[in-house]
Short mmCIF file of C-alpha atoms and ligand atoms in Angstrom, two decimals:
data_model
loop_
_atom_site.label_atom_id
_atom_site.label_comp_id
_atom_site.label_asym_id
_atom_site.label_seq_id
_atom_site.Cartn_x
_atom_site.Cartn_y
_atom_site.Cartn_z
CA MET A 144 104.15 86.34 85.38
CA ILE A 145 105.36 89.42 87.22
CA ASP A 146 108.87 90.82 87.34
CA VAL A 147 109.61 93.47 89.92
CA LEU A 148 111.96 96.41 89.48
CA LEU A 149 112.80 98.34 92.62
CA GLY A 150 115.39 100.55 94.28
CA LEU A 151 117.99 99.00 96.58
CA GLN A 152 119.18 102.19 98.28
CA TRP A 153 117.40 105.31 99.59
CA GLY A 154 115.52 106.04 96.37
CA ASP A 155 116.41 107.89 93.14
CA GLU A 156 118.49 104.99 91.85
CA GLY A 157 117.26 105.67 88.30
CA LYS A 158 114.23 103.35 88.36
CA GLY A 159 112.21 105.52 85.96
CA LYS A 160 114.80 105.33 83.20
CA ILE A 161 115.24 101.58 83.59
CA VAL A 162 111.49 100.85 83.68
CA ASP A 163 111.09 102.94 80.53
CA TYR A 164 113.83 100.86 78.89
CA PHE A 165 112.47 97.47 79.99
CA ALA A 166 108.79 98.31 79.37
CA LYS A 167 109.06 97.21 75.74
CA ASP A 168 109.29 93.60 76.96
CA TYR A 169 106.11 93.78 79.08
CA ASP A 170 102.37 94.20 78.52
CA VAL A 171 101.54 96.03 81.76
CA VAL A 172 103.60 98.33 83.99
CA ALA A 173 102.18 98.64 87.52
CA ARG A 174 102.90 100.88 90.49
CA PHE A 175 102.21 99.03 93.77
CA GLN A 176 103.06 101.51 96.56
CA GLY A 177 104.03 105.06 97.36
CA GLY A 178 102.54 108.13 95.77
CA PRO A 179 103.70 111.49 94.44
CA ASN A 180 106.67 111.42 96.80
CA ALA A 181 108.22 109.47 93.91
CA GLY A 182 109.95 111.36 91.12
CA HIS A 183 110.95 109.08 88.25
CA THR A 184 112.91 110.77 85.48
CA LEU A 185 112.93 109.64 81.89
CA TYR A 186 113.76 111.13 78.53
CA VAL A 187 111.35 110.94 75.62
CA ALA A 188 112.51 112.42 72.33
CA ASP A 189 115.28 114.16 74.32
CA LYS A 190 112.69 115.82 76.55
CA LYS A 191 113.05 115.32 80.29
CA ILE A 192 109.91 114.11 82.04
CA VAL A 193 109.46 113.44 85.76
CA LEU A 194 106.63 111.08 86.64
CA HIS A 195 105.18 111.05 90.16
CA GLN A 196 102.02 108.96 89.96
CA ILE A 197 101.86 107.37 86.53
CA PRO A 198 103.96 104.25 85.85
CA SER A 199 107.08 104.83 83.77
CA GLY A 200 105.92 102.56 80.93
CA VAL A 201 103.45 105.17 79.79
CA PHE A 202 105.37 106.32 76.72
CA HIS A 203 105.25 102.93 75.04
CA THR A 204 102.36 102.27 72.70
CA ASN A 205 100.23 99.16 73.16
CA LYS A 206 101.15 98.83 76.84
CA LEU A 207 98.81 99.17 79.77
CA ASN A 208 99.67 101.10 82.91
CA PHE A 209 98.17 100.28 86.26
CA ILE A 210 98.04 102.13 89.58
CA GLY A 211 97.45 99.45 92.21
CA ASN A 212 95.59 99.54 95.52
CA GLY A 213 98.86 99.97 97.47
CA VAL A 214 99.44 103.39 95.94
CA VAL A 215 98.21 106.62 97.53
CA LEU A 216 96.82 108.88 94.84
CA ASP A 217 96.75 112.66 94.71
CA PRO A 218 94.19 113.54 92.01
CA VAL A 219 95.72 116.99 91.55
CA VAL A 220 99.18 115.61 90.79
CA LEU A 221 97.65 112.92 88.59
CA LYS A 222 95.68 115.44 86.54
CA LYS A 223 98.73 117.64 85.92
CA GLU A 224 100.76 114.62 84.95
CA CYS A 225 98.05 113.32 82.63
CA ASP A 226 98.08 116.70 80.85
CA THR A 227 101.86 116.49 80.36
CA VAL A 228 101.70 112.93 79.10
CA ALA A 229 98.77 113.76 76.79
CA SER A 230 100.90 116.47 75.17
CA PHE A 231 103.08 113.59 73.88
CA GLY A 232 100.04 112.04 72.23
CA VAL A 233 99.40 109.38 74.89
CA ASP A 234 95.72 108.62 75.41
CA LEU A 235 95.50 107.67 79.08
CA LYS A 236 91.78 107.04 78.89
CA LYS A 237 92.75 103.96 76.90
CA THR A 238 95.94 102.89 78.63
CA LEU A 239 95.75 103.84 82.32
CA PHE A 240 93.83 101.75 84.87
CA ILE A 241 93.41 102.71 88.52
CA ALA A 242 92.47 100.38 91.37
CA GLU A 243 89.33 101.44 93.20
CA ARG A 244 90.97 100.43 96.48
CA ALA A 245 93.82 102.97 96.15
CA HIS A 246 93.59 105.61 98.90
CA LEU A 247 93.12 109.27 98.06
CA ILE A 248 95.48 111.99 99.27
CA LEU A 249 93.28 114.89 100.43
CA PRO A 250 94.40 118.52 100.70
CA THR A 251 94.23 118.15 104.50
CA HIS A 252 96.66 115.21 104.30
CA ARG A 253 99.16 117.54 102.68
CA ALA A 254 98.47 120.15 105.35
CA LEU A 255 98.91 117.54 108.10
CA ASP A 256 102.21 116.40 106.58
CA LYS A 257 103.46 119.99 106.62
CA ALA A 258 102.21 120.64 110.16
CA ALA A 259 103.60 117.36 111.56
CA GLU A 260 107.01 117.94 109.98
CA ALA A 261 107.17 121.51 111.29
CA SER A 262 106.29 120.30 114.79
CA LYS A 263 109.23 117.86 114.78
CA GLY A 264 111.80 120.65 114.54
CA GLN A 265 115.32 119.16 114.42
CA GLN A 266 113.90 115.63 114.42
CA LYS A 267 112.03 116.06 111.15
CA ILE A 268 112.10 113.24 108.60
CA GLY A 269 112.50 115.56 105.63
CA SER A 270 109.26 114.33 104.09
CA THR A 271 108.41 115.39 100.55
CA LEU A 272 105.31 117.12 102.04
CA LYS A 273 103.06 115.33 99.58
CA GLY A 274 100.76 113.99 102.31
CA ILE A 275 102.11 110.45 102.21
CA SER A 276 102.32 109.64 105.91
CA PRO A 277 98.91 111.11 106.92
CA THR A 278 97.24 109.25 104.04
CA TYR A 279 98.77 105.88 104.99
CA MET A 280 97.88 106.67 108.63
CA ASP A 281 94.26 107.09 107.58
CA LYS A 282 94.50 103.81 105.68
CA THR A 283 95.77 101.79 108.64
CA GLY A 284 93.56 103.84 110.98
CA ARG A 285 90.61 102.80 108.78
CA ASN A 286 89.47 106.34 108.09
CA GLY A 287 90.70 106.98 104.57
CA LEU A 288 88.75 107.60 101.40
CA ARG A 289 89.47 105.47 98.37
CA VAL A 290 89.23 106.05 94.65
CA GLY A 291 86.15 103.80 94.47
CA ASP A 292 84.37 106.00 97.05
CA LEU A 293 84.27 108.77 94.46
CA LEU A 294 81.50 106.96 92.67
CA ASP A 295 79.39 106.79 95.83
CA LYS A 296 76.61 109.37 96.26
CA ASN A 297 77.72 109.99 99.87
CA PHE A 298 81.29 110.91 98.93
CA THR A 299 80.95 114.60 99.80
CA THR A 300 79.49 113.81 103.23
CA ALA A 301 82.31 111.36 103.94
CA TYR A 302 84.84 113.96 102.76
CA ILE A 303 83.42 116.65 105.06
CA LYS A 304 83.45 114.23 108.02
CA LEU A 305 87.10 113.34 107.48
CA ARG A 306 88.02 116.94 106.82
CA LEU A 307 86.53 117.96 110.18
CA LYS A 308 88.56 115.28 111.91
CA HIS A 309 91.69 116.56 110.16
CA GLN A 310 90.84 120.13 111.12
CA LYS A 311 90.93 119.20 114.81
CA LEU A 312 94.38 117.73 114.34
CA LEU A 313 95.50 120.79 112.39
CA ASP A 314 94.18 123.03 115.17
CA ASN A 315 96.29 121.05 117.62
CA TYR A 316 99.33 121.87 115.51
CA ALA A 317 98.15 125.51 115.37
CA PHE A 318 98.27 125.19 111.57
CA SER A 319 96.68 128.24 110.02
CA ASP A 320 97.49 128.12 106.28
CA ASP A 321 94.50 128.75 104.03
CA ILE A 322 93.99 125.62 101.95
CA THR A 323 90.88 126.79 100.06
CA ALA A 324 92.79 126.91 96.78
CA TRP A 325 94.07 123.35 97.35
CA GLU A 326 90.51 122.16 97.92
CA GLU A 327 89.25 123.87 94.77
CA GLU A 328 91.83 122.16 92.58
CA PHE A 329 91.22 118.89 94.43
CA PHE A 330 87.50 118.84 93.56
CA GLU A 331 88.25 119.85 89.99
CA ALA A 332 90.76 117.02 89.72
CA LEU A 333 88.26 114.53 91.14
CA GLU A 334 85.96 115.22 88.18
CA PHE A 335 88.87 114.44 85.89
CA LEU A 336 89.75 111.27 87.82
CA LYS A 337 86.18 109.99 87.49
CA GLN A 338 86.58 109.98 83.72
CA LEU A 339 89.55 107.60 83.87
CA ASN A 340 89.36 103.79 84.08
CA ILE A 341 88.61 103.04 87.73
CA VAL A 342 88.65 99.26 88.07
CA ASN A 343 88.54 96.36 90.46
CA GLY A 344 92.34 96.26 90.60
CA GLU A 345 92.93 92.73 91.81
CA SER A 346 90.57 91.37 89.20
CA PHE A 347 92.15 93.53 86.47
CA ILE A 348 95.71 92.41 87.17
CA ASN A 349 94.89 88.74 87.72
CA LYS A 350 92.94 88.62 84.45
CA GLN A 351 95.99 90.04 82.70
CA LEU A 352 98.13 87.33 84.26
CA GLN A 353 95.66 84.58 83.40
CA ALA A 354 95.73 85.77 79.80
CA GLY A 355 99.52 85.24 79.81
CA LYS A 356 100.41 88.93 79.88
CA LYS A 357 103.75 90.02 81.31
CA VAL A 358 103.64 92.54 84.14
CA LEU A 359 106.48 94.76 85.37
CA ALA A 360 105.90 96.04 88.91
CA GLU A 361 107.65 99.39 89.35
CA GLY A 362 108.84 100.22 92.85
CA ALA A 363 108.97 103.72 94.22
CA GLN A 364 111.44 104.98 96.84
CA GLY A 365 114.07 102.42 97.87
CA SER A 366 114.50 99.41 100.13
CA MET A 367 116.25 101.44 102.84
CA LEU A 368 113.14 103.65 103.00
CA ASP A 369 110.83 100.66 103.60
CA ILE A 370 108.49 101.20 106.55
CA ASP A 371 109.52 97.87 108.16
CA PHE A 372 113.09 97.28 107.02
CA GLY A 373 114.40 100.76 106.29
CA THR A 374 116.20 103.16 108.61
CA PHE A 375 113.08 103.77 110.74
CA PRO A 376 111.81 106.35 111.58
CA PHE A 377 113.61 108.03 108.66
CA VAL A 378 111.62 106.10 106.08
CA THR A 379 108.52 106.43 103.97
CA SER A 380 105.16 104.95 104.98
CA SER A 381 104.82 101.97 102.64
CA ASN A 382 106.47 98.62 101.96
CA THR A 383 108.84 99.50 99.17
CA ILE A 384 110.28 95.97 99.01
CA SER A 385 109.20 93.08 96.78
CA ALA A 386 106.77 91.81 99.45
CA GLY A 387 104.77 95.00 98.84
CA VAL A 388 103.94 93.81 95.32
CA CYS A 389 101.52 91.13 96.57
CA SER A 390 99.58 93.39 98.91
CA GLY A 391 99.90 96.43 96.66
CA LEU A 392 98.48 94.78 93.55
CA GLY A 393 96.48 91.83 94.88
CA VAL A 394 98.63 89.06 93.42
CA ALA A 395 99.95 85.81 94.86
CA PRO A 396 103.69 85.44 95.60
CA GLN A 397 103.99 82.50 93.17
CA LYS A 398 103.29 84.92 90.33
CA ILE A 399 106.54 86.82 90.97
CA ARG A 400 109.50 85.73 88.85
CA ASP A 401 112.49 88.09 88.69
CA VAL A 402 113.30 90.83 91.17
CA ILE A 403 115.51 93.39 89.46
CA GLY A 404 117.28 95.66 91.92
CA VAL A 405 118.56 99.07 90.86
CA THR A 406 121.54 100.70 92.57
CA LYS A 407 123.70 103.66 91.74
CA ALA A 408 127.43 103.03 91.33
CA TYR A 409 127.68 105.22 94.45
CA CYS A 410 124.94 106.22 96.90
CA THR A 411 122.61 109.12 97.62
CA ARG A 412 119.92 110.01 100.10
CA VAL A 413 117.53 112.96 100.21
CA GLY A 414 115.92 113.99 103.48
CA ALA A 415 117.07 113.25 107.01
CA GLY A 416 118.31 110.02 108.55
CA PRO A 417 121.41 107.87 108.86
CA PHE A 418 123.69 107.40 105.87
CA PRO A 419 126.91 105.66 106.95
CA THR A 420 128.89 106.26 103.74
CA GLU A 421 127.89 109.91 103.37
CA LEU A 422 130.74 112.15 102.26
CA ASP A 423 130.24 115.49 103.89
CA ASN A 424 133.27 116.90 102.06
CA GLU A 425 134.54 117.95 98.64
CA VAL A 426 134.28 114.38 97.28
CA GLY A 427 130.57 114.29 98.17
CA GLU A 428 130.20 117.73 96.65
CA ALA A 429 131.88 116.51 93.44
CA LEU A 430 129.50 113.51 93.28
CA ARG A 431 126.50 115.84 93.68
CA LYS A 432 127.76 118.20 90.99
CA THR A 433 128.83 115.55 88.48
CA GLY A 434 125.77 113.37 89.11
CA ASN A 435 123.43 116.38 89.16
CA GLU A 436 122.10 115.05 92.45
CA PHE A 437 119.08 117.22 93.17
CA GLY A 438 115.69 115.77 94.08
CA ALA A 439 113.34 115.14 91.15
CA THR A 440 110.29 115.88 93.34
CA THR A 441 111.50 118.59 95.71
CA GLY A 442 114.68 119.94 94.10
CA ARG A 443 116.57 119.45 97.36
CA PRO A 444 120.30 118.66 97.09
CA ARG A 445 120.86 114.94 97.58
CA ARG A 446 123.38 113.79 100.14
CA CYS A 447 126.12 111.75 98.39
CA GLY A 448 128.56 109.03 99.38
CA TRP A 449 130.29 105.82 98.32
CA ILE A 450 128.40 102.63 97.53
CA ASP A 451 127.42 100.71 100.68
CA LEU A 452 127.63 96.95 100.17
CA VAL A 453 126.39 96.18 103.70
CA ALA A 454 123.11 97.95 102.96
CA LEU A 455 123.00 96.54 99.42
CA LYS A 456 123.45 92.95 100.58
CA PHE A 457 120.71 93.48 103.14
CA ALA A 458 118.42 94.84 100.39
CA CYS A 459 119.22 91.84 98.15
CA MET A 460 118.26 89.50 101.00
CA ILE A 461 115.01 91.23 101.93
CA ASN A 462 113.87 91.52 98.31
CA GLY A 463 115.15 88.23 96.87
CA VAL A 464 116.99 90.17 94.18
CA THR A 465 117.78 88.03 91.12
CA SER A 466 119.72 90.59 89.08
CA ILE A 467 121.06 94.10 89.43
CA VAL A 468 121.16 97.20 87.27
CA MET A 469 123.94 99.61 88.22
CA THR A 470 123.19 103.19 87.17
CA LYS A 471 125.23 106.38 86.91
CA ALA A 472 128.50 104.52 86.34
CA ASP A 473 129.49 107.44 84.07
CA VAL A 474 129.39 109.82 87.04
CA LEU A 475 132.43 108.01 88.48
CA ASP A 476 134.39 108.85 85.28
CA ALA A 477 135.47 111.98 87.14
CA PHE A 478 137.11 110.15 90.08
CA ARG A 479 140.64 108.74 90.22
CA GLU A 480 140.02 106.61 93.28
CA LEU A 481 136.81 104.94 94.44
CA GLU A 482 135.82 103.44 97.76
CA VAL A 483 133.42 100.64 98.53
CA CYS A 484 132.00 100.03 102.01
CA THR A 485 132.40 96.34 102.88
CA ALA A 486 131.54 96.38 106.60
CA TYR A 487 130.45 98.64 109.44
CA LYS A 488 132.40 99.21 112.63
CA VAL A 489 129.64 99.56 115.21
CA ASN A 490 130.92 100.87 118.54
CA GLY A 491 134.35 99.59 117.50
CA LYS A 492 133.21 96.09 116.46
CA GLU A 493 133.14 95.04 112.81
CA THR A 494 129.87 93.68 111.43
CA ASP A 495 128.15 93.12 108.09
CA GLU A 496 124.69 93.51 109.62
CA ILE A 497 122.55 96.63 109.79
CA PRO A 498 122.25 97.78 113.42
CA PHE A 499 118.77 98.34 114.91
CA ARG A 500 119.05 102.15 115.02
CA ILE A 501 121.99 103.26 112.93
CA ASP A 502 121.39 106.83 114.07
CA ARG A 503 121.86 105.90 117.74
CA GLN A 504 125.15 104.03 117.25
CA ASP A 505 128.64 105.01 116.32
CA VAL A 506 128.77 103.45 112.84
CA GLN A 507 132.00 103.80 110.86
CA PRO A 508 132.17 102.36 107.35
CA VAL A 509 135.09 100.06 106.52
CA TYR A 510 136.26 100.76 102.97
CA LYS A 511 138.11 98.93 100.24
CA LYS A 512 139.76 101.20 97.69
CA PHE A 513 139.52 100.76 93.93
CA ALA A 514 141.20 102.55 91.05
CA GLY A 515 138.90 104.88 89.11
CA TRP A 516 138.03 104.09 85.50
CA ASP A 517 141.05 103.84 83.22
CA LYS A 518 139.00 105.51 80.44
CA PRO A 519 135.69 107.44 80.27
CA SER A 520 132.65 105.20 80.23
CA SER A 521 129.88 107.48 79.03
CA ALA A 522 130.48 106.91 75.31
CA ALA A 523 130.57 103.10 75.60
CA LYS A 524 127.88 101.19 73.70
CA THR A 525 128.96 97.62 74.47
CA ALA A 526 130.40 95.77 77.46
CA LYS A 527 133.73 95.47 75.64
CA GLU A 528 134.11 99.24 75.50
CA LEU A 529 133.69 99.67 79.26
CA PRO A 530 136.82 100.40 81.31
CA ASP A 531 138.70 97.34 82.63
CA THR A 532 138.78 98.91 86.07
CA MET A 533 134.97 99.10 85.99
CA THR A 534 134.89 95.34 85.37
CA THR A 535 137.07 94.84 88.45
CA TYR A 536 134.69 97.04 90.47
CA VAL A 537 131.62 95.17 89.16
CA ASN A 538 133.13 91.72 89.74
CA PHE A 539 133.95 92.60 93.33
CA ILE A 540 130.40 93.77 93.98
CA ASN A 541 128.92 90.67 92.30
CA GLN A 542 131.01 88.42 94.48
CA TYR A 543 130.21 90.31 97.68
CA LEU A 544 126.47 90.33 97.01
CA GLY A 545 126.15 86.90 95.46
CA VAL A 546 123.95 88.49 92.78
CA ASN A 547 125.20 89.72 89.42
CA ILE A 548 125.05 93.19 87.94
CA GLN A 549 123.48 92.49 84.54
CA TYR A 550 123.22 96.00 83.18
CA ILE A 551 125.31 99.14 83.48
CA SER A 552 123.67 102.48 82.85
CA ASN A 553 126.20 105.05 81.62
CA GLY A 554 124.09 108.11 81.03
CA PRO A 555 120.56 109.44 81.51
CA GLY A 556 119.56 108.79 77.88
CA ARG A 557 117.06 106.14 76.91
CA ASP A 558 119.61 103.98 75.10
CA GLN A 559 122.53 104.42 77.51
CA LEU A 560 122.24 100.96 79.01
CA ILE A 561 124.73 98.17 78.45
CA SER A 562 123.98 94.49 78.97
CA LEU A 563 126.82 92.57 80.58
CA GLY A 564 125.17 89.36 79.44
CA LYS A 565 125.60 87.53 82.74
P1 GDP B 296 114.21 107.28 90.30
O1 GDP B 296 113.41 108.00 91.32
O2 GDP B 296 114.81 106.02 90.82
O3 GDP B 296 113.47 107.06 89.01
O4 GDP B 296 115.44 108.23 89.96
P2 GDP B 296 115.38 109.83 89.71
O5 GDP B 296 114.75 110.08 88.38
O6 GDP B 296 114.81 110.52 90.88
O7 GDP B 296 116.92 110.19 89.71
C1 GDP B 296 117.81 109.61 88.84
C2 GDP B 296 118.51 110.74 88.03
O8 GDP B 296 119.65 110.21 87.39
C3 GDP B 296 117.64 111.30 86.93
O9 GDP B 296 117.97 112.65 86.75
C4 GDP B 296 118.06 110.50 85.71
O10 GDP B 296 117.86 111.21 84.48
C5 GDP B 296 119.52 110.31 85.97
N1 GDP B 296 120.12 109.07 85.46
C6 GDP B 296 119.57 107.82 85.40
N2 GDP B 296 120.49 106.93 84.99
C7 GDP B 296 121.62 107.62 84.77
C8 GDP B 296 122.96 107.27 84.35
O11 GDP B 296 123.27 106.10 84.12
N3 GDP B 296 123.89 108.28 84.27
C9 GDP B 296 123.57 109.56 84.55
N4 GDP B 296 124.54 110.48 84.44
N5 GDP B 296 122.35 109.95 84.95
C10 GDP B 296 121.40 108.98 85.07
P1 IMO B 297 111.70 107.84 94.24
O1 IMO B 297 110.58 106.90 93.87
C1 IMO B 297 114.14 109.56 97.42
C2 IMO B 297 112.19 110.27 101.28
C3 IMO B 297 111.97 111.70 101.70
C4 IMO B 297 112.03 111.54 103.22
C5 IMO B 297 111.36 110.20 103.45
C6 IMO B 297 109.88 110.30 103.83
O2 IMO B 297 111.83 109.01 93.36
O3 IMO B 297 112.96 107.08 94.45
P2 IMO B 297 107.66 110.89 102.48
O4 IMO B 297 107.31 112.07 101.64
O5 IMO B 297 107.60 109.58 101.77
O6 IMO B 297 106.90 110.84 103.78
O7 IMO B 297 109.21 111.13 102.91
O8 IMO B 297 111.50 109.48 102.24
N1 IMO B 297 111.63 109.93 99.95
C7 IMO B 297 112.37 109.73 98.85
N2 IMO B 297 113.69 109.85 98.66
N3 IMO B 297 113.34 109.14 96.41
C8 IMO B 297 112.01 108.99 96.60
O9 IMO B 297 111.22 108.45 95.67
C9 IMO B 297 111.46 109.33 97.85
N4 IMO B 297 110.21 109.32 98.37
C10 IMO B 297 110.33 109.68 99.65
O10 IMO B 297 112.98 112.55 101.22
O11 IMO B 297 113.38 111.42 103.63
MG1 MG B 298 113.31 109.88 92.23
#
C-alpha cells in the first residue's frame, strides 16, 4: 500500500517536515519526481537540515529510502547531501536505494538551464538553475543518460557524445562559462554514486509492496507547478501530482491509498508566474518576515499572499486528496484579520475555475474576511488549545474543499503538529 504526500500550492508547503513526522508509520519513503530543485527542511536534534535529493524519511532508523525512476539525479548534490546525512550517523549504503532508470543531471544540463533562462530576459521562469528542464528535455527527447548507464563500459563515450550535442546548444546561446570544475566534481561524484545501491526500481518497490510494506511517496514542488496542470509555462518539468507516483515509481494506481495534501495557512510562490492572491504590500512583507519565507534551495525571497481556495480545490480534484495538513498556522498569529480567496473575477466575471492562462487574463481574487486568532497558536499541543477563530477558519476551508484538514502544523519543530482527529 502506498500513501502519497504532496504539495497543493506552488511548493514549499512544509512537505519535508511532515514527511519526517509521518515516516515513523512507514517502511519506505520514496521520491517519485523532481530533483535538487526541491528543498525540504526538517529539524533533527534541533539542527536544521535541507534535503534536495534524498527522501525526508532518512533520519528514521530501520526505514528504507528510495529515489525512483521519475526523479532527475545530480550526483554532485547527492554526494554532498550523503556526507551531511552521514554526519548524523545514517548509513546510506544500507538504507538508500536508487532506481537505475532515474536520469542523470549533467554539468551541461545546469549550464543549459542557466543559458536558457538568461536568454528569456523578462520572460524567465525563475528556475532554480539546477538543470531540471534540460534533463527532462533529454529524457523526453530520448537522449538522456540514466543512473544504470554508469555501470556500462561505454558510459564515457556516451557522455562525450551528449556533451558535444549540449556544447552546440550552448554555443547558440553564446554561453562561455568555464564548467571544467563542475565536470571534475561530477566525475568524482559518479564514483561515489556507483558505490550506492543502484537497483531495478520497479522491481524493488513492488517487492516491498508484495511483502506488505508501507510506502510513503514524497512529492516535490507543488500541484500548481505541475507540468500539465500548473500555471504553464511557469511550472517545473515533471508531474508533481499524484498521477506522477505511478510513472515515477513503477507502481499500479490500485496500490495508492491515501493522498495527503499539504498547504500553508496562507500561500507563497518563489520564481516567476501568476499568483492571484499575491500581496505586493506591507501585509505580504509581514507574511514573508514572520514566516521566514526565503527559498530553501536558492535563498530567494518568496512571494506571499492569502490562501487561495480556488487553486486548492483544483489541486484536491486533480490529486484525489483524501486529507489535508495545514502548515504554518502559527505565522498567522501576528495578523488581526485574515482573508481567504473564494473565487476569481476573470475579466469581470466570477468563476471558481482556473483560467487557461492566468497571466494573460485580468484575474481578481474575491475574498472572504476572517478574524485573526483570538490567542497565539504556536504553544498549543492539542486541538483543544488552538484558537476558536482558527477552528472557524479551518471549518470554512473544509466545507469549501469537501476534504478535511486533519493536522495543523504550528511551528517548524518536529513535534509541532496537532491532530484534529477528523
Ligand atoms: P517543503 O519544500 O515543502 O519541504 O518546504 P520548505 O522546507 O521549502 O519550506 C517550509 C519552511 O517552513 C521551512 O523553513 C520549515 O522549517 C518551515 N515550517 C514548516 N512547518 C512550519 C510551521 O508549521 N510553522 C512554521 N513557523 N514554520 C514551518
Ligand atoms: P519544493 O520541493 C518552490 C519553482 C522555481 C521556478 C519553477 C521552475 O522545495 O517545494 P525548475 O528549477 O524546477 O525548472 O524551476 O519552479 N520551483 C519551486 N518552487 N519549491 C520547490 O520545490 C520548487 N522547485 C521548483 O522557483 O519558479
Ligand atoms: Mg522547499
